[in-house]
């Protein structure tokens, strides 16, 4: 372990597990958490464990002067969406959602097939021509020929023997290239 630490330039510190006060960072956080919990709990102080998530959320979304950021943004790369922002749509949330939608839509491949196209279908209980082989078999079954295309994105398929498969959604199909 010493060689690995030297290789990566780490300084290893050993603390006694029976003397937690030696870990200053943990003690500083515990002090902060206790102060936050005091603000959240009622006068009886018996429900502190019910309010722990709120206190941690407040701690993670509070701006820190040394880092000029919140701990949440340092971990996830974006600011947290506050519950109030979900109720009242903010510009920041709208821009963030648009960015996520755009990133998702770039990866989506539209699938549309014409009558006569050869396709593979995901192995499902609907498709009866399943071959045994255990977990090493392909998750795709086929090839099938599109016999009929419906406007709803469903397709009626026929296998090589002319056996019809009940209509199947396009998301369970992919083009077959012989």
PDB file of C-alpha atoms in Angstrom:
ATOM      1  CA  UNK A   1       0.000   0.000   0.000  1.00  0.00           C
ATOM      2  CA  UNK A   2       2.894   2.313   0.756  1.00  0.00           C
ATOM      3  CA  UNK A   3       4.286   1.832  -2.783  1.00  0.00           C
ATOM      4  CA  UNK A   4       0.892   2.641  -4.347  1.00  0.00           C
ATOM      5  CA  UNK A   5       0.634   5.799  -2.244  1.00  0.00           C
ATOM      6  CA  UNK A   6       4.118   6.854  -3.310  1.00  0.00           C
ATOM      7  CA  UNK A   7       3.338   6.080  -6.969  1.00  0.00           C
ATOM      8  CA  UNK A   8       0.236   8.308  -6.992  1.00  0.00           C
ATOM      9  CA  UNK A   9       1.595  10.938  -4.608  1.00  0.00           C
ATOM     10  CA  UNK A  10      -0.870  10.236  -1.805  1.00  0.00           C
ATOM     11  CA  UNK A  11      -0.074  10.886   1.831  1.00  0.00           C
ATOM     12  CA  UNK A  12      -1.617   8.139   3.916  1.00  0.00           C
ATOM     13  CA  UNK A  13      -2.867   9.031   7.380  1.00  0.00           C
ATOM     14  CA  UNK A  14      -3.910   6.464   9.920  1.00  0.00           C
ATOM     15  CA  UNK A  15      -6.468   7.379  12.552  1.00  0.00           C
ATOM     16  CA  UNK A  16      -7.596   5.384  15.479  1.00  0.00           C
ATOM     17  CA  UNK A  17     -11.144   4.243  14.937  1.00  0.00           C
ATOM     18  CA  UNK A  18     -11.795   4.703  18.650  1.00  0.00           C
ATOM     19  CA  UNK A  19     -10.868   8.388  18.600  1.00  0.00           C
ATOM     20  CA  UNK A  20     -13.071  10.011  15.982  1.00  0.00           C
ATOM     21  CA  UNK A  21     -12.254  13.498  17.254  1.00  0.00           C
ATOM     22  CA  UNK A  22      -8.862  13.179  15.537  1.00  0.00           C
ATOM     23  CA  UNK A  23     -10.658  13.520  12.188  1.00  0.00           C
ATOM     24  CA  UNK A  24     -11.161  17.281  12.059  1.00  0.00           C
ATOM     25  CA  UNK A  25     -13.118  17.284   8.790  1.00  0.00           C
ATOM     26  CA  UNK A  26     -15.689  14.817  10.122  1.00  0.00           C
ATOM     27  CA  UNK A  27     -16.005  16.763  13.360  1.00  0.00           C
ATOM     28  CA  UNK A  28     -16.524  20.045  11.475  1.00  0.00           C
ATOM     29  CA  UNK A  29     -19.260  18.458   9.380  1.00  0.00           C
ATOM     30  CA  UNK A  30     -20.927  16.952  12.458  1.00  0.00           C
ATOM     31  CA  UNK A  31     -20.946  20.391  14.091  1.00  0.00           C
ATOM     32  CA  UNK A  32     -22.541  21.935  10.992  1.00  0.00           C
ATOM     33  CA  UNK A  33     -25.120  19.155  10.785  1.00  0.00           C
ATOM     34  CA  UNK A  34     -26.022  19.527  14.463  1.00  0.00           C
ATOM     35  CA  UNK A  35     -26.513  23.279  14.022  1.00  0.00           C
ATOM     36  CA  UNK A  36     -28.749  22.664  10.991  1.00  0.00           C
ATOM     37  CA  UNK A  37     -30.785  20.059  12.857  1.00  0.00           C
ATOM     38  CA  UNK A  38     -31.324  22.510  15.726  1.00  0.00           C
ATOM     39  CA  UNK A  39     -32.994  24.839  13.237  1.00  0.00           C
ATOM     40  CA  UNK A  40     -35.203  22.091  11.814  1.00  0.00           C
ATOM     41  CA  UNK A  41     -36.404  20.208  14.886  1.00  0.00           C
ATOM     42  CA  UNK A  42     -39.185  21.244  17.218  1.00  0.00           C
ATOM     43  CA  UNK A  43     -38.668  22.228  20.850  1.00  0.00           C
ATOM     44  CA  UNK A  44     -38.976  18.626  22.032  1.00  0.00           C
ATOM     45  CA  UNK A  45     -35.984  17.611  19.867  1.00  0.00           C
ATOM     46  CA  UNK A  46     -37.378  14.083  19.644  1.00  0.00           C
ATOM     47  CA  UNK A  47     -38.003  14.137  15.886  1.00  0.00           C
ATOM     48  CA  UNK A  48     -34.460  15.000  14.765  1.00  0.00           C
ATOM     49  CA  UNK A  49     -34.136  11.737  12.801  1.00  0.00           C
ATOM     50  CA  UNK A  50     -37.248  12.618  10.751  1.00  0.00           C
ATOM     51  CA  UNK A  51     -35.701  15.917   9.711  1.00  0.00           C
ATOM     52  CA  UNK A  52     -32.251  14.574   8.794  1.00  0.00           C
ATOM     53  CA  UNK A  53     -32.920  14.522   5.018  1.00  0.00           C
ATOM     54  CA  UNK A  54     -34.008  18.162   5.043  1.00  0.00           C
ATOM     55  CA  UNK A  55     -30.903  19.190   6.965  1.00  0.00           C
ATOM     56  CA  UNK A  56     -28.615  17.281   4.583  1.00  0.00           C
ATOM     57  CA  UNK A  57     -30.394  18.791   1.562  1.00  0.00           C
ATOM     58  CA  UNK A  58     -29.908  22.279   3.018  1.00  0.00           C
ATOM     59  CA  UNK A  59     -26.237  21.533   3.602  1.00  0.00           C
ATOM     60  CA  UNK A  60     -25.689  20.197   0.070  1.00  0.00           C
ATOM     61  CA  UNK A  61     -27.424  23.134  -1.634  1.00  0.00           C
ATOM     62  CA  UNK A  62     -25.835  25.934   0.393  1.00  0.00           C
ATOM     63  CA  UNK A  63     -23.270  28.074  -1.429  1.00  0.00           C
ATOM     64  CA  UNK A  64     -19.729  27.776  -0.018  1.00  0.00           C
ATOM     65  CA  UNK A  65     -17.385  30.764  -0.129  1.00  0.00           C
ATOM     66  CA  UNK A  66     -14.079  28.827  -0.483  1.00  0.00           C
ATOM     67  CA  UNK A  67     -15.248  26.848  -3.522  1.00  0.00           C
ATOM     68  CA  UNK A  68     -17.705  29.455  -4.883  1.00  0.00           C
ATOM     69  CA  UNK A  69     -20.175  26.602  -5.434  1.00  0.00           C
ATOM     70  CA  UNK A  70     -22.553  24.255  -3.671  1.00  0.00           C
ATOM     71  CA  UNK A  71     -21.460  20.706  -2.798  1.00  0.00           C
ATOM     72  CA  UNK A  72     -24.304  19.424  -5.011  1.00  0.00           C
ATOM     73  CA  UNK A  73     -23.028  21.304  -8.060  1.00  0.00           C
ATOM     74  CA  UNK A  74     -19.484  20.058  -7.480  1.00  0.00           C
ATOM     75  CA  UNK A  75     -20.691  16.461  -7.512  1.00  0.00           C
ATOM     76  CA  UNK A  76     -23.298  16.606 -10.316  1.00  0.00           C
ATOM     77  CA  UNK A  77     -22.068  19.521 -12.438  1.00  0.00           C
ATOM     78  CA  UNK A  78     -25.387  21.435 -12.262  1.00  0.00           C
ATOM     79  CA  UNK A  79     -27.237  23.256  -9.526  1.00  0.00           C
ATOM     80  CA  UNK A  80     -29.946  21.326  -7.708  1.00  0.00           C
ATOM     81  CA  UNK A  81     -33.555  21.834  -8.738  1.00  0.00           C
ATOM     82  CA  UNK A  82     -35.328  23.087  -5.659  1.00  0.00           C
ATOM     83  CA  UNK A  83     -38.832  21.793  -4.890  1.00  0.00           C
ATOM     84  CA  UNK A  84     -40.243  25.318  -5.312  1.00  0.00           C
ATOM     85  CA  UNK A  85     -38.778  25.517  -8.832  1.00  0.00           C
ATOM     86  CA  UNK A  86     -40.717  22.397  -9.794  1.00  0.00           C
ATOM     87  CA  UNK A  87     -43.975  24.059  -8.747  1.00  0.00           C
ATOM     88  CA  UNK A  88     -43.206  27.451 -10.341  1.00  0.00           C
ATOM     89  CA  UNK A  89     -41.334  26.921 -13.609  1.00  0.00           C
ATOM     90  CA  UNK A  90     -38.126  28.969 -13.611  1.00  0.00           C
ATOM     91  CA  UNK A  91     -36.067  30.002 -16.618  1.00  0.00           C
ATOM     92  CA  UNK A  92     -33.084  28.011 -15.317  1.00  0.00           C
ATOM     93  CA  UNK A  93     -35.193  24.849 -15.088  1.00  0.00           C
ATOM     94  CA  UNK A  94     -36.680  25.392 -18.557  1.00  0.00           C
ATOM     95  CA  UNK A  95     -33.201  25.822 -20.076  1.00  0.00           C
ATOM     96  CA  UNK A  96     -31.914  22.748 -18.232  1.00  0.00           C
ATOM     97  CA  UNK A  97     -34.858  20.612 -19.391  1.00  0.00           C
ATOM     98  CA  UNK A  98     -34.426  21.808 -22.972  1.00  0.00           C
ATOM     99  CA  UNK A  99     -30.739  20.871 -22.839  1.00  0.00           C
ATOM    100  CA  UNK A 100     -31.540  17.405 -21.468  1.00  0.00           C
ATOM    101  CA  UNK A 101     -34.238  16.889 -24.116  1.00  0.00           C
ATOM    102  CA  UNK A 102     -31.880  17.925 -26.888  1.00  0.00           C
ATOM    103  CA  UNK A 103     -29.166  15.553 -25.625  1.00  0.00           C
ATOM    104  CA  UNK A 104     -31.677  12.702 -25.414  1.00  0.00           C
ATOM    105  CA  UNK A 105     -33.179  13.385 -28.842  1.00  0.00           C
ATOM    106  CA  UNK A 106     -29.740  13.355 -30.473  1.00  0.00           C
ATOM    107  CA  UNK A 107     -29.324   9.726 -29.435  1.00  0.00           C
ATOM    108  CA  UNK A 108     -32.810   8.605 -30.474  1.00  0.00           C
ATOM    109  CA  UNK A 109     -32.902   6.741 -33.774  1.00  0.00           C
ATOM    110  CA  UNK A 110     -36.257   6.760 -35.442  1.00  0.00           C
ATOM    111  CA  UNK A 111     -37.253   3.384 -36.776  1.00  0.00           C
ATOM    112  CA  UNK A 112     -39.693   3.012 -39.575  1.00  0.00           C
ATOM    113  CA  UNK A 113     -40.071   0.037 -41.828  1.00  0.00           C
ATOM    114  CA  UNK A 114     -41.823  -0.551 -45.142  1.00  0.00           C
ATOM    115  CA  UNK A 115     -43.779  -3.602 -46.231  1.00  0.00           C
ATOM    116  CA  UNK A 116     -41.228  -6.182 -47.398  1.00  0.00           C
ATOM    117  CA  UNK A 117     -38.364  -5.015 -45.136  1.00  0.00           C
ATOM    118  CA  UNK A 118     -36.489  -7.681 -43.220  1.00  0.00           C
ATOM    119  CA  UNK A 119     -36.360  -7.119 -39.465  1.00  0.00           C
ATOM    120  CA  UNK A 120     -35.265  -8.751 -36.233  1.00  0.00           C
ATOM    121  CA  UNK A 121     -37.538  -8.745 -33.201  1.00  0.00           C
ATOM    122  CA  UNK A 122     -36.666  -8.765 -29.512  1.00  0.00           C
ATOM    123  CA  UNK A 123     -37.149 -12.227 -28.028  1.00  0.00           C
ATOM    124  CA  UNK A 124     -40.381 -12.096 -26.076  1.00  0.00           C
ATOM    125  CA  UNK A 125     -43.003 -14.651 -25.077  1.00  0.00           C
ATOM    126  CA  UNK A 126     -45.132 -13.407 -28.017  1.00  0.00           C
ATOM    127  CA  UNK A 127     -42.629 -14.784 -30.507  1.00  0.00           C
ATOM    128  CA  UNK A 128     -42.980 -18.555 -30.504  1.00  0.00           C
ATOM    129  CA  UNK A 129     -40.004 -19.585 -32.643  1.00  0.00           C
ATOM    130  CA  UNK A 130     -37.571 -19.305 -29.713  1.00  0.00           C
ATOM    131  CA  UNK A 131     -34.562 -21.579 -29.779  1.00  0.00           C
ATOM    132  CA  UNK A 132     -33.054 -22.936 -26.582  1.00  0.00           C
ATOM    133  CA  UNK A 133     -29.547 -21.906 -25.644  1.00  0.00           C
ATOM    134  CA  UNK A 134     -29.691 -20.238 -22.249  1.00  0.00           C
ATOM    135  CA  UNK A 135     -28.277 -16.871 -21.432  1.00  0.00           C
ATOM    136  CA  UNK A 136     -25.802 -16.835 -24.321  1.00  0.00           C
ATOM    137  CA  UNK A 137     -28.456 -16.667 -27.018  1.00  0.00           C
ATOM    138  CA  UNK A 138     -29.071 -13.436 -28.864  1.00  0.00           C
ATOM    139  CA  UNK A 139     -31.769 -11.151 -27.569  1.00  0.00           C
ATOM    140  CA  UNK A 140     -32.963 -10.739 -31.168  1.00  0.00           C
ATOM    141  CA  UNK A 141     -35.077 -13.270 -32.981  1.00  0.00           C
ATOM    142  CA  UNK A 142     -35.692 -13.489 -36.686  1.00  0.00           C
ATOM    143  CA  UNK A 143     -35.426 -12.687 -39.492  1.00  0.00           C
ATOM    144  CA  UNK A 144     -38.977 -11.630 -40.243  1.00  0.00           C
ATOM    145  CA  UNK A 145     -40.554  -9.791 -43.142  1.00  0.00           C
ATOM    146  CA  UNK A 146     -42.874  -6.844 -42.543  1.00  0.00           C
ATOM    147  CA  UNK A 147     -46.239  -7.883 -43.930  1.00  0.00           C
ATOM    148  CA  UNK A 148     -48.278  -4.894 -42.859  1.00  0.00           C
ATOM    149  CA  UNK A 149     -47.469  -1.487 -41.334  1.00  0.00           C
ATOM    150  CA  UNK A 150     -49.955   0.311 -39.108  1.00  0.00           C
ATOM    151  CA  UNK A 151     -50.022   4.081 -38.556  1.00  0.00           C
ATOM    152  CA  UNK A 152     -49.583   3.627 -34.791  1.00  0.00           C
ATOM    153  CA  UNK A 153     -46.005   2.317 -35.180  1.00  0.00           C
ATOM    154  CA  UNK A 154     -46.970  -1.356 -35.000  1.00  0.00           C
ATOM    155  CA  UNK A 155     -46.053  -3.944 -37.615  1.00  0.00           C
ATOM    156  CA  UNK A 156     -47.412  -7.347 -38.565  1.00  0.00           C
ATOM    157  CA  UNK A 157     -44.556  -9.762 -39.297  1.00  0.00           C
ATOM    158  CA  UNK A 158     -44.199 -13.064 -41.140  1.00  0.00           C
ATOM    159  CA  UNK A 159     -41.349 -15.531 -40.671  1.00  0.00           C
ATOM    160  CA  UNK A 160     -39.674 -17.622 -43.388  1.00  0.00           C
ATOM    161  CA  UNK A 161     -42.321 -20.369 -43.061  1.00  0.00           C
ATOM    162  CA  UNK A 162     -45.156 -17.891 -43.564  1.00  0.00           C
ATOM    163  CA  UNK A 163     -46.242 -17.981 -39.916  1.00  0.00           C
ATOM    164  CA  UNK A 164     -47.709 -14.667 -38.839  1.00  0.00           C
ATOM    165  CA  UNK A 165     -46.595 -12.934 -35.677  1.00  0.00           C
ATOM    166  CA  UNK A 166     -49.115 -10.779 -33.835  1.00  0.00           C
ATOM    167  CA  UNK A 167     -48.566  -7.022 -34.278  1.00  0.00           C
ATOM    168  CA  UNK A 168     -45.430  -5.779 -32.554  1.00  0.00           C
ATOM    169  CA  UNK A 169     -44.334  -2.234 -31.743  1.00  0.00           C
ATOM    170  CA  UNK A 170     -41.465  -0.694 -33.718  1.00  0.00           C
ATOM    171  CA  UNK A 171     -39.395  -0.203 -30.552  1.00  0.00           C
ATOM    172  CA  UNK A 172     -38.987  -3.998 -30.386  1.00  0.00           C
ATOM    173  CA  UNK A 173     -37.712  -4.234 -33.967  1.00  0.00           C
ATOM    174  CA  UNK A 174     -34.504  -3.458 -35.770  1.00  0.00           C
ATOM    175  CA  UNK A 175     -33.529  -3.709 -39.410  1.00  0.00           C
ATOM    176  CA  UNK A 176     -31.944  -6.991 -40.517  1.00  0.00           C
ATOM    177  CA  UNK A 177     -29.018  -6.831 -42.919  1.00  0.00           C
ATOM    178  CA  UNK A 178     -28.438 -10.287 -44.443  1.00  0.00           C
TER     179      UNK A 178
END
